[in-house]
Amino acid sequence: MKGYSQRVMAMQSSPIRRLQPYALQAVAEGVKVLYGNIGQPDISTPVAFAEGVVNFIKNPQASDPLAYGPSEGLPAFKEAFAAYLRRNGIDISAEQVFATSGASEALLLVLMALCDPGDEIIIPEPFYTNYRTFCAMAGVTVVPITLDWDSGFGFPSIEAFEKAITIRTRAILNCSPNNPTGSMFTRLQMKQLLELCVAKNLYLISDEVYREFVYDQEPFSVMQLPQSATHAVMIDSLSKRYSACGARIGMIVSKNLELLQQILKMSQARLCPPTLEQMAAIPLIERSDQDIIHMREIYRSRVKVLCDGLGSIEGVSCHRPKGAFYTMAKLPVDDTDKFAQYMVSSVRLEGKTLLVAPGGGFYLSPGYGQDEVRMAAVMDEESLSVAVKILAKALKSYKG
Ligand SMILES: Cc1ncc(COP(=O)(O)O)c(C=O)c1O
């Protein structure tokens, strides 16, 4: 038997999912696991989506057979999404929207369209750990810029980005509001970053899947900047905004139609994004603006409960998220990989345990994040309080 590719052999398993077998073992023992490790919202998907599914199925002319759609997405879906962006002050037309199977596919397609193997992408770290896998799939080298814990993972400096640019750099990839830190770059900082990209002829890939979940400022998109026409690409998704992760619908948004034409060539080979989910997403997008605001307020309250709770544990610190629903917490242990495994395997409180994501997997630079964990506020406030108690109990008993 032949071996496997160097590409796949060099990849890591997702640090977010790696401890899942230990959680399954706890479940088999009858323990309820609180999943603080993964960004899977527990809030119900707005009912407009289910109605959209039923209406589509009830219309056999549209749904039977359940056919392939256009590779760039169904026109009606693209128009609904562009209209939602315009309602939110982001001036985009349907032809500037390209539908994908989740933001995950959007990221991979954009990397594949912009980079040759060996090219470099600059990403502030800690970063969404799957970026690493997408870059590995595209043969792209990640050049990290390590953000400072003391500044709450704030904007480093434009010089830090400038210093990281080499002859192989093709783009800067930034996620704001951020997973895993909950930090945000301001409009001015994003403007500076885009200006740098224009000056150096790079792309700014702006991952905005958490755009509306912001707590101190108005939602903001790179597409609102005057220089976004040529060098900006926005990555978006229905997953978090509508609590619809399983729908697997994402979007590439760019005013650079030539870039979208290049992406189309690859997309034609994978045929199309899901037809049923796009159709059901149309009423979802048209009718759920209030649901998004409602969800934001739920998350606002939850991240406060989570961070207040974490802050009350001796030796634990975290930064209150400015957006999204994650926080990185610093723990008084030297290896959160071992600690997280210990907690989910051995610590029980009222028949419950807690799974968190060890911090090291969100950094590329070796040695960083070893005393950090990422926690997601994707459970109700009572469960978050129990989660904090489980963490406190685990820290007390941990002998690592
Ligand atoms: C920052 C970020 N980008 C992209 C994704 C992928 O989203 P999707 O479910 O649309 O593939 C996630 C999912 O957690 C994410 O947190």
XYZ file of C-alpha atoms and ligand atoms in Angstrom:
416
model
C 0.000 0.000 0.000
C 1.228 3.477 -0.809
C 1.511 6.071 1.934
C -0.290 9.389 2.163
C 0.550 12.824 0.808
C 3.059 14.996 2.600
C 0.328 17.609 2.614
C -2.084 15.548 4.673
C 0.625 14.030 6.854
C 1.749 17.533 7.866
C -1.772 18.539 8.945
C -2.952 18.533 12.533
C -6.318 17.261 13.762
C -8.626 20.084 14.763
C -7.642 21.112 18.298
C -11.291 22.039 18.819
C -12.436 18.482 18.144
C -9.415 16.484 19.339
C -10.741 15.882 22.859
C -14.146 14.759 21.584
C -13.443 11.026 22.278
C -12.956 11.846 25.977
C -16.254 13.727 25.965
C -17.965 10.744 24.331
C -16.531 8.487 27.024
C -18.037 10.798 29.682
C -21.395 10.676 27.877
C -21.208 6.865 27.828
C -20.774 7.007 31.608
C -24.023 8.970 31.863
C -22.358 12.373 32.405
C -23.776 15.502 30.762
C -21.002 17.296 28.892
C -21.103 21.095 28.615
C -19.494 21.829 25.255
C -17.597 25.069 25.756
C -15.031 23.983 23.166
C -16.951 24.502 19.943
C -18.786 27.464 18.385
C -22.032 25.576 17.886
C -24.795 27.980 18.998
C -27.577 26.428 21.085
C -30.115 29.126 20.127
C -32.951 27.976 17.859
C -32.701 28.706 14.153
C -35.361 31.341 13.310
C -38.572 29.625 12.197
C -38.433 31.305 8.766
C -35.834 28.718 7.728
C -38.098 25.716 8.456
C -40.960 27.487 6.695
C -38.666 28.040 3.727
C -37.857 24.306 3.611
C -41.556 23.353 3.762
C -42.569 25.890 1.114
C -39.823 24.694 -1.200
C -40.795 21.037 -0.810
C -44.479 21.894 -1.322
C -43.646 23.416 -4.688
C -42.715 20.404 -6.856
C -42.062 22.624 -9.854
C -39.100 24.095 -7.974
C -38.045 21.136 -5.839
C -38.662 17.978 -7.873
C -36.128 16.946 -8.930
C -33.914 18.633 -6.343
C -31.604 20.036 -8.977
C -28.122 21.508 -9.201
C -28.123 25.279 -9.167
C -25.648 27.776 -10.612
C -22.093 27.345 -9.287
C -22.036 30.884 -7.917
C -25.362 30.449 -6.100
C -29.033 30.889 -6.949
C -29.856 34.400 -8.238
C -32.735 34.779 -5.743
C -30.467 33.815 -2.844
C -27.719 36.195 -3.961
C -30.245 39.016 -4.305
C -31.727 38.321 -0.839
C -28.270 38.380 0.718
C -27.210 41.532 -1.135
C -30.457 43.217 0.000
C -29.706 42.249 3.613
C -26.221 43.787 3.281
C -27.715 46.983 1.820
C -30.252 47.175 4.698
C -27.182 47.175 6.928
C -25.386 49.976 5.118
C -23.109 47.750 3.011
C -23.548 48.691 -0.629
C -23.342 45.382 -2.504
C -25.139 44.048 -5.580
C -26.152 40.425 -6.210
C -23.364 39.929 -8.774
C -20.814 40.752 -6.038
C -22.099 37.857 -3.891
C -20.810 34.318 -4.501
C -22.507 31.495 -2.544
C -20.439 28.627 -1.150
C -20.792 25.587 1.106
C -20.117 27.552 4.278
C -17.465 30.156 5.003
C -15.124 27.164 5.161
C -15.356 26.563 1.418
C -15.307 30.318 0.790
C -11.950 30.605 2.569
C -10.457 27.670 0.702
C -11.620 28.958 -2.696
C -10.262 32.452 -2.040
C -6.886 31.074 -0.925
C -6.739 28.786 -3.962
C -7.578 31.680 -6.290
C -5.039 34.100 -4.817
C -2.062 31.922 -3.931
C 0.391 29.562 -5.540
C 2.025 26.868 -3.414
C 4.701 28.522 -1.280
C 2.977 31.898 -1.190
C 2.377 33.523 2.182
C -0.655 34.812 4.042
C -0.273 37.023 7.095
C -2.695 36.202 9.921
C -2.823 37.778 13.386
C -2.664 34.998 16.002
C -4.318 33.471 17.933
C -6.562 32.667 14.963
C -9.444 30.380 14.012
C -7.577 27.126 13.963
C -9.076 25.820 10.710
C -7.319 28.624 8.785
C -4.234 26.526 9.248
C -5.803 23.523 7.550
C -7.231 25.577 4.660
C -3.773 27.094 4.106
C -2.181 23.636 4.222
C -4.726 22.394 1.643
C -3.803 25.291 -0.643
C -0.064 24.876 -0.004
C 0.074 28.342 1.538
C 2.460 29.338 4.321
C 0.917 31.159 7.276
C 2.976 34.038 8.631
C 1.568 34.826 12.092
C 1.666 38.145 13.894
C 1.315 37.362 17.574
C -1.168 39.641 19.307
C -0.478 40.837 22.799
C -2.450 39.334 25.701
C -2.030 42.516 27.775
C -3.671 44.654 25.091
C -6.628 42.246 24.958
C -5.375 40.911 21.600
C -5.764 44.399 20.106
C -4.432 45.771 16.810
C -0.633 45.337 16.854
C 0.641 48.230 14.683
C 0.622 48.815 10.976
C 4.425 48.471 11.097
C 4.074 44.926 12.467
C 2.072 44.003 9.359
C 4.497 45.848 7.098
C 7.460 44.006 8.612
C 5.813 40.623 7.983
C 5.393 41.274 4.238
C 7.804 39.448 1.934
C 7.999 38.941 -1.792
C 5.743 35.846 -1.387
C 2.990 37.605 0.577
C -0.366 37.549 -1.207
C -2.856 38.613 1.453
C -3.634 39.528 5.034
C -6.401 37.424 6.568
C -8.191 38.962 9.516
C -11.256 37.962 11.502
C -13.136 40.746 13.296
C -15.075 40.276 15.583
C -12.593 37.572 16.383
C -12.758 33.892 16.994
C -11.081 32.874 19.352
C -10.390 36.103 21.274
C -13.592 38.186 21.028
C -11.406 41.199 20.167
C -12.100 43.639 17.319
C -10.189 45.977 15.094
C -11.724 49.445 14.752
C -12.927 50.923 11.491
C -9.805 53.113 11.419
C -7.493 50.148 11.953
C -9.221 48.200 9.176
C -8.873 51.248 6.939
C -5.140 51.389 7.671
C -4.829 47.687 6.943
C -6.669 48.019 3.631
C -4.543 51.017 2.670
C -1.434 48.950 3.368
C -2.833 46.155 1.180
C -3.555 48.575 -1.661
C -0.067 50.117 -1.372
C 1.617 46.698 -1.410
C -0.807 45.163 -3.902
C -2.074 42.528 -1.469
C -5.603 41.354 -0.740
C -7.337 41.934 2.570
C -9.467 38.882 3.338
C -11.914 39.945 6.019
C -13.700 37.114 7.812
C -16.904 38.699 9.095
C -18.974 35.685 10.088
C -19.633 37.312 13.517
C -20.226 40.831 12.129
C -23.463 41.640 13.990
C -22.400 40.159 17.322
C -20.694 43.301 18.633
C -21.176 44.818 22.076
C -19.428 48.223 22.151
C -19.817 49.571 18.632
C -21.943 49.372 15.497
C -21.380 46.393 13.180
C -18.854 47.247 10.538
C -17.663 45.697 7.268
C -14.490 46.092 5.261
C -16.828 46.540 2.286
C -17.835 49.946 3.676
C -14.320 51.292 3.155
C -13.743 53.463 0.070
C -10.754 51.396 -1.103
C -12.553 48.048 -0.905
C -13.264 47.910 -4.662
C -10.178 46.047 -5.800
C -8.264 44.596 -2.851
C -10.914 43.487 -0.332
C -12.667 40.140 -0.042
C -15.289 39.563 2.611
C -16.014 36.068 3.929
C -19.491 35.577 5.354
C -21.781 32.799 6.508
C -25.299 31.981 7.667
C -23.919 29.648 10.339
C -23.580 31.927 13.362
C -25.751 34.908 12.417
C -28.842 32.723 12.006
C -27.822 29.841 14.276
C -27.872 27.712 11.124
C -24.477 25.984 11.109
C -25.884 22.829 9.516
C -27.280 24.690 6.514
C -23.709 24.937 5.158
C -24.171 28.197 3.315
C -21.412 30.787 3.153
C -20.557 33.674 0.920
C -17.616 35.346 -0.761
C -18.380 39.043 -1.253
C -16.131 41.129 -3.462
C -16.446 44.121 -5.748
C -13.574 42.668 -7.732
C -15.612 40.709 -10.288
C -12.490 39.412 -11.987
C -11.581 37.604 -8.759
C -15.071 36.076 -8.602
C -14.690 34.942 -12.237
C -11.465 33.126 -11.314
C -13.167 31.508 -8.323
C -16.032 30.427 -10.597
C -13.667 28.156 -12.547
C -12.931 26.090 -9.439
C -16.516 26.281 -8.222
C -17.863 24.812 -11.440
C -15.981 21.601 -10.630
C -17.769 21.266 -7.295
C -21.011 22.071 -9.169
C -23.032 24.174 -6.706
C -23.739 25.071 -3.087
C -26.786 23.322 -1.517
C -29.970 24.216 -3.422
C -32.514 23.410 -0.710
C -30.667 25.399 1.957
C -30.245 28.428 -0.295
C -33.962 28.408 -1.072
C -34.877 28.069 2.614
C -32.397 30.801 3.499
C -34.223 33.385 1.393
C -37.139 33.884 3.851
C -34.638 33.463 6.694
C -32.550 36.383 5.431
C -35.596 38.471 4.536
C -37.408 38.059 7.860
C -34.844 37.571 10.621
C -33.241 40.991 11.218
C -34.894 41.177 14.653
C -33.747 37.639 15.530
C -30.135 38.697 14.942
C -30.528 41.594 17.373
C -32.185 39.272 19.878
C -29.304 36.783 19.592
C -26.757 39.567 20.014
C -28.382 40.586 23.288
C -28.376 36.974 24.502
C -24.659 36.698 23.723
C -23.920 40.080 25.288
C -25.398 38.894 28.564
C -23.765 35.470 28.349
C -20.221 36.685 27.708
C -20.589 38.898 30.787
C -21.703 35.926 32.921
C -18.833 33.838 31.537
C -16.128 36.469 32.030
C -17.372 37.576 35.458
C -17.364 33.907 36.496
C -13.895 33.235 35.112
C -12.562 36.404 36.738
C -13.822 35.217 40.125
C -11.599 32.099 40.032
C -8.232 32.640 41.653
C -5.417 32.693 39.098
C -7.757 32.860 36.073
C -8.031 35.894 33.808
C -9.744 36.734 30.541
C -10.734 39.754 28.453
C -14.400 40.651 28.072
C -15.216 40.040 24.372
C -16.001 43.127 22.293
C -17.702 40.842 19.790
C -18.414 37.210 18.776
C -19.038 34.806 21.664
C -15.638 33.467 22.633
C -13.002 34.332 25.142
C -9.470 33.091 25.666
C -8.893 32.472 29.377
C -5.477 32.210 31.019
C -5.330 29.401 33.583
C -2.766 28.723 36.320
C -1.569 25.512 34.589
C 1.322 24.962 32.207
C -0.361 22.621 29.710
C -4.037 23.209 28.996
C -4.095 20.228 26.623
C -3.499 17.883 29.556
C -5.690 19.939 31.853
C -8.677 19.950 29.453
C -8.365 16.179 29.011
C -8.179 15.709 32.787
C -11.236 17.900 33.367
C -13.530 16.192 30.877
C -12.338 12.720 31.915
C -12.287 13.087 35.701
C -14.109 16.131 37.035
C -17.849 15.891 37.736
C -20.245 18.377 39.307
C -23.925 17.528 39.690
C -23.457 14.863 36.999
C -21.898 17.316 34.565
C -18.473 17.987 33.118
C -16.945 20.598 30.827
C -15.041 20.454 27.552
C -12.898 23.443 26.561
C -10.550 24.025 23.609
C -6.849 24.134 24.594
C -5.250 27.430 23.538
C -2.105 26.130 21.815
C -4.023 25.078 18.705
C -5.002 28.684 17.978
C -1.372 29.764 17.644
C 1.147 28.838 15.002
C 4.128 30.145 16.957
C 5.484 27.302 19.076
C 5.009 27.556 22.832
C 2.193 30.108 22.770
C -1.216 29.518 24.328
C -0.092 26.626 26.532
C -1.759 28.209 29.571
C -4.840 29.403 27.659
C -8.173 27.841 26.752
C -10.897 29.099 24.473
C -14.416 29.018 25.840
C -17.581 29.643 23.820
C -20.730 31.138 25.341
C -22.999 28.779 23.435
C -25.039 27.547 26.404
C -27.550 29.310 28.641
C -26.400 31.453 31.552
C -27.164 28.839 34.177
C -25.038 26.286 32.313
C -22.252 28.856 31.917
C -22.261 29.356 35.708
C -22.038 25.578 36.197
C -19.242 25.465 33.595
C -17.270 28.049 35.575
C -17.779 26.010 38.781
C -16.554 22.853 37.051
C -13.459 24.705 35.856
C -12.799 26.016 39.387
C -13.200 22.518 40.827
C -10.875 21.047 38.190
C -8.194 23.659 38.871
C -8.347 22.830 42.594
C -7.897 19.107 42.110
C -5.508 19.152 39.110
C -2.057 17.900 40.003
C -0.464 18.563 36.595
C -13.968 32.766 12.125
C -14.681 31.676 11.431
N -14.624 31.624 10.089
C -15.230 30.630 9.418
C -15.957 29.656 10.068
C -16.625 28.570 9.268
O -17.982 28.860 9.129
P -18.979 27.954 8.259
O -19.827 27.199 9.227
O -19.790 28.927 7.482
O -18.166 27.076 7.388
C -16.051 29.684 11.461
C -16.767 28.624 12.195
O -16.708 28.491 13.386
C -15.403 30.723 12.159
O -15.443 30.820 13.491
